[in-house]
PDB file of C-alpha atoms and ligand atoms in Angstrom:
ATOM      1  CA  MET A   1      11.224 113.639  40.842  1.00  0.00           C
ATOM      2  CA  ALA A   2      13.891 116.376  40.926  1.00  0.00           C
ATOM      3  CA  GLY A   3      15.003 117.538  44.120  1.00  0.00           C
ATOM      4  CA  ASN A   4      14.783 120.755  45.840  1.00  0.00           C
ATOM      5  CA  ARG A   5      17.875 121.961  46.816  1.00  0.00           C
ATOM      6  CA  THR A   6      21.685 122.190  45.458  1.00  0.00           C
ATOM      7  CA  PHE A   7      25.043 123.587  45.982  1.00  0.00           C
ATOM      8  CA  THR A   8      26.488 127.089  44.758  1.00  0.00           C
ATOM      9  CA  MET A   9      29.878 128.335  45.857  1.00  0.00           C
ATOM     10  CA  ILE A  10      31.053 132.396  44.588  1.00  0.00           C
ATOM     11  CA  LYS A  11      34.741 131.516  43.518  1.00  0.00           C
ATOM     12  CA  PRO A  12      37.250 133.205  44.342  1.00  0.00           C
ATOM     13  CA  ASP A  13      37.261 135.676  41.130  1.00  0.00           C
ATOM     14  CA  ALA A  14      33.798 136.448  41.916  1.00  0.00           C
ATOM     15  CA  THR A  15      34.260 137.436  45.497  1.00  0.00           C
ATOM     16  CA  ALA A  16      37.512 138.877  44.873  1.00  0.00           C
ATOM     17  CA  ALA A  17      35.947 141.356  42.521  1.00  0.00           C
ATOM     18  CA  GLY A  18      33.099 142.235  44.762  1.00  0.00           C
ATOM     19  CA  ASN A  19      30.230 140.934  42.900  1.00  0.00           C
ATOM     20  CA  ALA A  20      29.347 138.410  45.941  1.00  0.00           C
ATOM     21  CA  GLY A  21      26.043 140.741  46.680  1.00  0.00           C
ATOM     22  CA  ALA A  22      25.108 140.939  43.416  1.00  0.00           C
ATOM     23  CA  ILE A  23      25.474 137.731  42.515  1.00  0.00           C
ATOM     24  CA  LEU A  24      23.627 136.859  45.561  1.00  0.00           C
ATOM     25  CA  LYS A  25      21.003 139.463  44.536  1.00  0.00           C
ATOM     26  CA  MET A  26      20.080 137.452  41.125  1.00  0.00           C
ATOM     27  CA  ILE A  27      19.791 134.510  43.101  1.00  0.00           C
ATOM     28  CA  GLU A  28      17.242 135.387  45.237  1.00  0.00           C
ATOM     29  CA  GLU A  29      15.257 137.368  43.024  1.00  0.00           C
ATOM     30  CA  ALA A  30      15.525 133.997  40.699  1.00  0.00           C
ATOM     31  CA  GLY A  31      13.519 132.152  43.883  1.00  0.00           C
ATOM     32  CA  PHE A  32      15.950 130.214  45.376  1.00  0.00           C
ATOM     33  CA  ARG A  33      16.114 130.876  49.100  1.00  0.00           C
ATOM     34  CA  ILE A  34      19.336 130.482  50.931  1.00  0.00           C
ATOM     35  CA  VAL A  35      19.610 127.541  53.171  1.00  0.00           C
ATOM     36  CA  ALA A  36      23.088 127.748  54.913  1.00  0.00           C
ATOM     37  CA  ILE A  37      26.045 129.903  53.953  1.00  0.00           C
ATOM     38  CA  LYS A  38      29.882 131.299  55.007  1.00  0.00           C
ATOM     39  CA  LYS A  39      32.736 132.843  53.841  1.00  0.00           C
ATOM     40  CA  THR A  40      35.461 130.648  53.866  1.00  0.00           C
ATOM     41  CA  LYS A  41      38.606 129.806  51.952  1.00  0.00           C
ATOM     42  CA  LEU A  42      39.748 126.307  51.026  1.00  0.00           C
ATOM     43  CA  THR A  43      43.156 125.320  51.130  1.00  0.00           C
ATOM     44  CA  PRO A  44      44.616 123.314  48.031  1.00  0.00           C
ATOM     45  CA  GLU A  45      44.086 120.029  49.590  1.00  0.00           C
ATOM     46  CA  LEU A  46      40.992 120.512  50.069  1.00  0.00           C
ATOM     47  CA  ALA A  47      40.386 121.843  47.054  1.00  0.00           C
ATOM     48  CA  GLY A  48      41.142 118.887  45.444  1.00  0.00           C
ATOM     49  CA  LYS A  49      38.805 116.841  47.739  1.00  0.00           C
ATOM     50  CA  PHE A  50      36.103 118.710  46.516  1.00  0.00           C
ATOM     51  CA  TYR A  51      36.919 118.663  42.688  1.00  0.00           C
ATOM     52  CA  GLU A  52      38.198 115.031  43.355  1.00  0.00           C
ATOM     53  CA  VAL A  53      36.075 113.363  40.022  1.00  0.00           C
ATOM     54  CA  HIS A  54      38.271 115.917  37.844  1.00  0.00           C
ATOM     55  CA  LYS A  55      41.549 114.630  38.844  1.00  0.00           C
ATOM     56  CA  GLU A  56      42.143 112.763  35.518  1.00  0.00           C
ATOM     57  CA  ARG A  57      41.591 116.330  33.633  1.00  0.00           C
ATOM     58  CA  GLY A  58      44.113 118.525  32.427  1.00  0.00           C
ATOM     59  CA  PHE A  59      43.145 121.163  34.249  1.00  0.00           C
ATOM     60  CA  TYR A  60      42.664 119.908  37.409  1.00  0.00           C
ATOM     61  CA  GLY A  61      45.966 121.464  38.980  1.00  0.00           C
ATOM     62  CA  GLU A  62      45.470 124.457  38.258  1.00  0.00           C
ATOM     63  CA  LEU A  63      42.118 124.491  39.066  1.00  0.00           C
ATOM     64  CA  CYS A  64      43.096 123.447  42.942  1.00  0.00           C
ATOM     65  CA  ALA A  65      45.285 126.281  42.734  1.00  0.00           C
ATOM     66  CA  TYR A  66      42.742 128.575  42.117  1.00  0.00           C
ATOM     67  CA  MET A  67      40.317 127.575  43.494  1.00  0.00           C
ATOM     68  CA  SER A  68      42.275 128.317  46.881  1.00  0.00           C
ATOM     69  CA  SER A  69      43.391 131.276  45.815  1.00  0.00           C
ATOM     70  CA  GLY A  70      40.723 133.901  47.746  1.00  0.00           C
ATOM     71  CA  ALA A  71      37.703 133.458  49.305  1.00  0.00           C
ATOM     72  CA  ILE A  72      34.813 131.834  48.384  1.00  0.00           C
ATOM     73  CA  PHE A  73      30.997 131.589  49.741  1.00  0.00           C
ATOM     74  CA  PRO A  74      29.414 128.171  49.500  1.00  0.00           C
ATOM     75  CA  ALA A  75      25.956 127.820  49.810  1.00  0.00           C
ATOM     76  CA  ILE A  76      22.744 125.351  49.736  1.00  0.00           C
ATOM     77  CA  LEU A  77      20.125 126.570  47.672  1.00  0.00           C
ATOM     78  CA  GLU A  78      16.243 125.938  48.024  1.00  0.00           C
ATOM     79  CA  LYS A  79      13.765 126.076  44.665  1.00  0.00           C
ATOM     80  CA  ASP A  80      11.665 123.469  42.787  1.00  0.00           C
ATOM     81  CA  ASN A  81      13.670 121.573  40.342  1.00  0.00           C
ATOM     82  CA  ALA A  82      16.883 123.438  42.199  1.00  0.00           C
ATOM     83  CA  VAL A  83      19.549 121.539  40.023  1.00  0.00           C
ATOM     84  CA  GLU A  84      18.567 122.161  36.853  1.00  0.00           C
ATOM     85  CA  ASP A  85      16.947 125.431  37.017  1.00  0.00           C
ATOM     86  CA  PHE A  86      20.554 127.175  39.029  1.00  0.00           C
ATOM     87  CA  ARG A  87      22.183 125.370  35.818  1.00  0.00           C
ATOM     88  CA  LYS A  88      20.047 127.583  33.974  1.00  0.00           C
ATOM     89  CA  LEU A  89      21.066 130.656  35.904  1.00  0.00           C
ATOM     90  CA  ILE A  90      24.214 130.281  35.676  1.00  0.00           C
ATOM     91  CA  GLY A  91      25.618 129.789  32.103  1.00  0.00           C
ATOM     92  CA  ALA A  92      27.716 127.795  30.629  1.00  0.00           C
ATOM     93  CA  THR A  93      31.242 126.899  31.880  1.00  0.00           C
ATOM     94  CA  ASN A  94      32.506 128.559  29.588  1.00  0.00           C
ATOM     95  CA  PRO A  95      31.428 132.254  29.967  1.00  0.00           C
ATOM     96  CA  ALA A  96      32.071 132.917  26.054  1.00  0.00           C
ATOM     97  CA  ASN A  97      28.993 130.251  25.405  1.00  0.00           C
ATOM     98  CA  ALA A  98      26.981 130.971  28.823  1.00  0.00           C
ATOM     99  CA  GLU A  99      23.738 132.965  27.496  1.00  0.00           C
ATOM    100  CA  PRO A 100      23.567 136.643  27.846  1.00  0.00           C
ATOM    101  CA  GLY A 101      21.790 138.135  31.388  1.00  0.00           C
ATOM    102  CA  THR A 102      23.329 134.421  33.386  1.00  0.00           C
ATOM    103  CA  ILE A 103      25.581 134.961  36.223  1.00  0.00           C
ATOM    104  CA  ARG A 104      28.825 133.125  34.142  1.00  0.00           C
ATOM    105  CA  ALA A 105      27.764 135.692  31.436  1.00  0.00           C
ATOM    106  CA  LEU A 106      27.903 138.619  33.731  1.00  0.00           C
ATOM    107  CA  PHE A 107      30.205 137.850  36.007  1.00  0.00           C
ATOM    108  CA  ALA A 108      32.968 135.524  35.228  1.00  0.00           C
ATOM    109  CA  LYS A 109      36.576 136.089  33.896  1.00  0.00           C
ATOM    110  CA  SER A 110      37.411 133.019  31.723  1.00  0.00           C
ATOM    111  CA  ILE A 111      36.751 129.623  31.681  1.00  0.00           C
ATOM    112  CA  GLU A 112      38.841 128.849  34.994  1.00  0.00           C
ATOM    113  CA  ALA A 113      37.784 131.334  37.229  1.00  0.00           C
ATOM    114  CA  ASN A 114      33.913 131.710  35.873  1.00  0.00           C
ATOM    115  CA  ALA A 115      32.907 133.137  38.973  1.00  0.00           C
ATOM    116  CA  ILE A 116      30.095 130.374  39.658  1.00  0.00           C
ATOM    117  CA  HIS A 117      29.861 126.759  41.030  1.00  0.00           C
ATOM    118  CA  GLY A 118      26.649 125.012  40.347  1.00  0.00           C
ATOM    119  CA  SER A 119      25.613 121.514  41.869  1.00  0.00           C
ATOM    120  CA  ASP A 120      25.115 118.697  38.530  1.00  0.00           C
ATOM    121  CA  SER A 121      23.073 116.555  40.426  1.00  0.00           C
ATOM    122  CA  ASP A 122      20.716 115.406  42.957  1.00  0.00           C
ATOM    123  CA  GLU A 123      23.056 113.295  44.628  1.00  0.00           C
ATOM    124  CA  ASN A 124      26.353 115.804  43.720  1.00  0.00           C
ATOM    125  CA  ALA A 125      24.699 118.713  45.603  1.00  0.00           C
ATOM    126  CA  ALA A 126      23.615 116.341  48.707  1.00  0.00           C
ATOM    127  CA  ILE A 127      27.497 115.180  48.718  1.00  0.00           C
ATOM    128  CA  GLU A 128      28.851 119.001  48.341  1.00  0.00           C
ATOM    129  CA  GLY A 129      26.175 120.529  50.424  1.00  0.00           C
ATOM    130  CA  ALA A 130      27.479 118.396  53.297  1.00  0.00           C
ATOM    131  CA  PHE A 131      31.285 119.060  52.656  1.00  0.00           C
ATOM    132  CA  PHE A 132      30.817 122.699  54.009  1.00  0.00           C
ATOM    133  CA  PHE A 133      27.680 122.201  55.891  1.00  0.00           C
ATOM    134  CA  ALA A 134      26.594 120.537  58.842  1.00  0.00           C
ATOM    135  CA  GLU A 135      22.491 119.704  59.174  1.00  0.00           C
ATOM    136  CA  THR A 136      22.338 122.238  62.253  1.00  0.00           C
ATOM    137  CA  GLU A 137      23.919 125.320  60.168  1.00  0.00           C
ATOM    138  CA  ARG A 138      20.669 124.269  57.575  1.00  0.00           C
ATOM    139  CA  PHE A 139      17.913 127.049  58.391  1.00  0.00           C
TER     140      PHE A 139
HETATM  141  N1  UDP B   1      37.533 123.815  34.479  1.00  0.00           N
HETATM  142  C1  UDP B   1      38.235 124.749  33.457  1.00  0.00           C
HETATM  143  N2  UDP B   1      38.437 124.676  32.470  1.00  0.00           N
HETATM  144  C2  UDP B   1      37.853 123.617  31.576  1.00  0.00           C
HETATM  145  C3  UDP B   1      36.922 123.143  32.024  1.00  0.00           C
HETATM  146  C4  UDP B   1      36.607 123.300  33.145  1.00  0.00           C
HETATM  147  O1  UDP B   1      39.328 125.610  34.853  1.00  0.00           O
HETATM  148  O2  UDP B   1      38.441 123.101  30.692  1.00  0.00           O
HETATM  149  C5  UDP B   1      36.949 124.120  36.038  1.00  0.00           C
HETATM  150  C6  UDP B   1      35.634 125.840  35.605  1.00  0.00           C
HETATM  151  O3  UDP B   1      35.966 126.565  36.790  1.00  0.00           O
HETATM  152  C7  UDP B   1      34.700 124.824  36.043  1.00  0.00           C
HETATM  153  C8  UDP B   1      35.469 123.653  36.668  1.00  0.00           C
HETATM  154  O4  UDP B   1      36.907 123.553  36.481  1.00  0.00           O
HETATM  155  O5  UDP B   1      33.437 125.200  36.490  1.00  0.00           O
HETATM  156  C9  UDP B   1      34.289 122.066  36.835  1.00  0.00           C
HETATM  157  O6  UDP B   1      34.439 121.912  35.445  1.00  0.00           O
HETATM  158  P1  UDP B   1      33.278 121.261  35.310  1.00  0.00           P
HETATM  159  O7  UDP B   1      33.264 120.343  33.722  1.00  0.00           O
HETATM  160  O8  UDP B   1      32.488 120.487  36.231  1.00  0.00           O
HETATM  161  O9  UDP B   1      32.181 122.854  34.628  1.00  0.00           O
HETATM  162  P2  UDP B   1      31.164 122.774  35.693  1.00  0.00           P
HETATM  163  O10 UDP B   1      30.510 121.741  36.231  1.00  0.00           O
HETATM  164  O11 UDP B   1      31.903 123.881  36.984  1.00  0.00           O
HETATM  165  O12 UDP B   1      30.012 123.931  34.429  1.00  0.00           O
HETATM  166 MG1   MG B   2      30.812 120.470  37.298  1.00  0.00          MG
END
Protein backbone atom coordinates (compact mmCIF):
# COMPACT_ATOMS: atom_id res chain seq x y z
CA MET A 1 0.00 0.00 0.00
CA ALA A 2 1.24 3.48 -0.85
CA GLY A 3 2.35 5.58 2.11
CA ASN A 4 0.85 8.90 3.12
CA ARG A 5 3.98 11.05 3.46
CA THR A 6 6.42 12.60 1.05
CA PHE A 7 9.32 15.02 1.29
CA THR A 8 9.86 18.23 -0.68
CA MET A 9 12.26 21.15 -0.90
CA ILE A 10 11.48 24.48 -2.49
CA LYS A 11 14.82 24.97 -4.24
CA PRO A 12 17.10 28.06 -4.26
CA ASP A 13 15.76 29.49 -7.55
CA ALA A 14 12.13 29.50 -6.42
CA THR A 15 12.99 30.69 -2.90
CA ALA A 16 15.13 33.58 -4.22
CA ALA A 17 12.41 34.55 -6.72
CA GLY A 18 9.89 34.95 -3.88
CA ASN A 19 7.73 32.06 -5.10
CA ALA A 20 7.73 29.99 -1.90
CA GLY A 21 4.37 31.33 -0.73
CA ALA A 22 2.65 30.72 -4.07
CA ILE A 23 4.09 27.19 -4.24
CA LEU A 24 3.04 26.34 -0.67
CA LYS A 25 -0.47 27.61 -1.48
CA MET A 26 -0.65 25.23 -4.47
CA ILE A 27 0.59 22.37 -2.28
CA GLU A 28 -2.05 23.01 0.41
CA GLU A 29 -4.82 23.53 -2.15
CA ALA A 30 -3.90 20.16 -3.69
CA GLY A 31 -4.74 18.56 -0.33
CA PHE A 32 -1.31 18.12 1.25
CA ARG A 33 -0.93 18.89 4.96
CA ILE A 34 2.40 20.40 6.04
CA VAL A 35 3.83 18.13 8.76
CA ALA A 36 7.18 19.95 9.10
CA ILE A 37 8.82 22.92 7.38
CA LYS A 38 11.74 25.31 7.85
CA LYS A 39 13.95 27.72 5.95
CA THR A 40 17.59 26.68 5.78
CA LYS A 41 20.65 26.66 3.52
CA LEU A 42 22.71 23.61 2.57
CA THR A 43 26.49 23.56 2.48
CA PRO A 44 27.98 21.95 -0.66
CA GLU A 45 28.89 18.96 1.53
CA LEU A 46 25.31 18.51 2.77
CA ALA A 47 23.92 18.92 -0.75
CA GLY A 48 26.38 16.24 -1.87
CA LYS A 49 25.15 13.93 0.85
CA PHE A 50 21.49 14.54 0.04
CA TYR A 51 22.03 13.81 -3.67
CA GLU A 52 24.56 10.98 -3.14
CA VAL A 53 22.46 8.62 -5.33
CA HIS A 54 23.32 10.89 -8.29
CA LYS A 55 27.06 11.08 -7.63
CA GLU A 56 27.98 9.17 -10.81
CA ARG A 57 25.85 11.43 -13.00
CA GLY A 58 27.46 14.23 -15.04
CA PHE A 59 25.41 16.98 -13.43
CA TYR A 60 26.24 16.04 -9.80
CA GLY A 61 28.91 18.72 -9.17
CA GLU A 62 26.82 21.51 -10.63
CA LEU A 63 23.71 20.26 -8.84
CA CYS A 64 25.49 20.36 -5.45
CA ALA A 65 26.78 23.90 -6.17
CA TYR A 66 23.31 25.05 -7.21
CA MET A 67 21.50 23.42 -4.27
CA SER A 68 23.88 25.16 -1.83
CA SER A 69 23.69 28.54 -3.61
CA GLY A 70 20.79 29.93 -1.59
CA ALA A 71 18.08 29.28 0.97
CA ILE A 72 15.59 26.42 0.60
CA PHE A 73 12.39 25.32 2.33
CA PRO A 74 12.50 21.59 3.12
CA ALA A 75 9.16 20.14 4.20
CA ILE A 76 7.39 16.87 5.03
CA LEU A 77 3.91 16.57 3.51
CA GLU A 78 0.96 14.29 4.24
CA LYS A 79 -1.82 13.07 1.95
CA ASP A 80 -3.13 9.70 0.76
CA ASN A 81 -0.86 8.34 -2.00
CA ALA A 82 1.53 11.21 -1.20
CA VAL A 83 4.62 10.31 -3.27
CA GLU A 84 2.80 9.67 -6.55
CA ASP A 85 0.29 12.52 -6.20
CA PHE A 86 3.05 14.99 -5.36
CA ARG A 87 5.15 13.96 -8.36
CA LYS A 88 2.08 14.69 -10.50
CA LEU A 89 1.65 18.10 -8.87
CA ILE A 90 5.29 19.13 -9.52
CA GLY A 91 5.58 17.79 -13.10
CA ALA A 92 8.54 16.48 -15.10
CA THR A 93 12.17 17.16 -14.11
CA ASN A 94 12.69 19.25 -17.23
CA PRO A 95 10.16 22.12 -17.16
CA ALA A 96 10.04 21.99 -20.97
CA ASN A 97 8.31 18.59 -20.55
CA ALA A 98 6.20 19.46 -17.49
CA GLU A 99 2.41 19.38 -17.85
CA PRO A 100 0.82 22.85 -17.95
CA GLY A 101 -0.32 23.94 -14.50
CA THR A 102 2.28 21.89 -12.64
CA ILE A 103 4.62 23.64 -10.19
CA ARG A 104 7.64 23.14 -12.43
CA ALA A 105 5.77 24.34 -15.53
CA LEU A 106 4.82 27.49 -13.64
CA PHE A 107 7.99 28.25 -11.66
CA ALA A 108 11.06 26.29 -12.87
CA LYS A 109 13.83 28.15 -14.69
CA SER A 110 15.73 25.16 -16.18
CA ILE A 111 16.20 21.39 -15.87
CA GLU A 112 18.60 22.08 -12.98
CA ALA A 113 16.93 25.09 -11.34
CA ASN A 114 13.56 23.38 -11.43
CA ALA A 115 11.92 25.04 -8.41
CA ILE A 116 11.07 22.00 -6.30
CA HIS A 117 12.04 18.50 -5.20
CA GLY A 118 9.68 15.57 -4.68
CA SER A 119 10.66 12.14 -3.29
CA ASP A 120 10.48 9.24 -5.76
CA SER A 121 9.46 6.48 -3.31
CA ASP A 122 8.06 5.95 0.19
CA GLU A 123 11.47 4.67 1.29
CA ASN A 124 13.29 7.78 0.01
CA ALA A 125 10.60 10.07 1.45
CA ALA A 126 11.37 8.66 4.91
CA ILE A 127 15.15 8.93 4.42
CA GLU A 128 14.96 12.48 3.04
CA GLY A 129 12.55 13.67 5.75
CA ALA A 130 14.90 12.31 8.42
CA PHE A 131 17.81 14.18 6.76
CA PHE A 132 16.21 17.51 7.76
CA PHE A 133 13.75 16.85 10.63
CA ALA A 134 13.74 15.03 13.96
CA GLU A 135 10.59 13.14 15.00
CA THR A 136 9.94 15.89 17.58
CA GLU A 137 9.72 18.51 14.78
CA ARG A 138 6.81 16.80 12.99
CA PHE A 139 3.29 17.96 13.78
N1 LIG B 1 19.15 17.56 -12.72
C1 LIG B 1 20.01 18.28 -13.53
N2 LIG B 1 20.23 17.82 -14.82
C2 LIG B 1 19.65 16.68 -15.31
C3 LIG B 1 18.78 15.96 -14.47
C4 LIG B 1 18.55 16.42 -13.19
O1 LIG B 1 20.55 19.29 -13.13
O2 LIG B 1 19.90 16.33 -16.46
C5 LIG B 1 18.89 18.04 -11.35
C6 LIG B 1 17.49 18.63 -11.17
O3 LIG B 1 17.57 19.71 -10.23
C7 LIG B 1 16.73 17.44 -10.60
C8 LIG B 1 17.79 16.81 -9.70
O4 LIG B 1 18.99 16.94 -10.44
O5 LIG B 1 15.56 17.84 -9.92
C9 LIG B 1 17.58 15.35 -9.36
O6 LIG B 1 17.40 14.61 -10.57
P1 LIG B 1 16.26 13.52 -10.70
O7 LIG B 1 16.55 12.74 -11.93
O8 LIG B 1 16.13 12.76 -9.42
O9 LIG B 1 14.95 14.40 -10.98
P2 LIG B 1 13.67 14.68 -10.05
O10 LIG B 1 13.40 13.43 -9.26
O11 LIG B 1 14.02 15.87 -9.17
O12 LIG B 1 12.56 15.02 -11.01
MG1 LIG C 1 14.63 12.34 -8.04
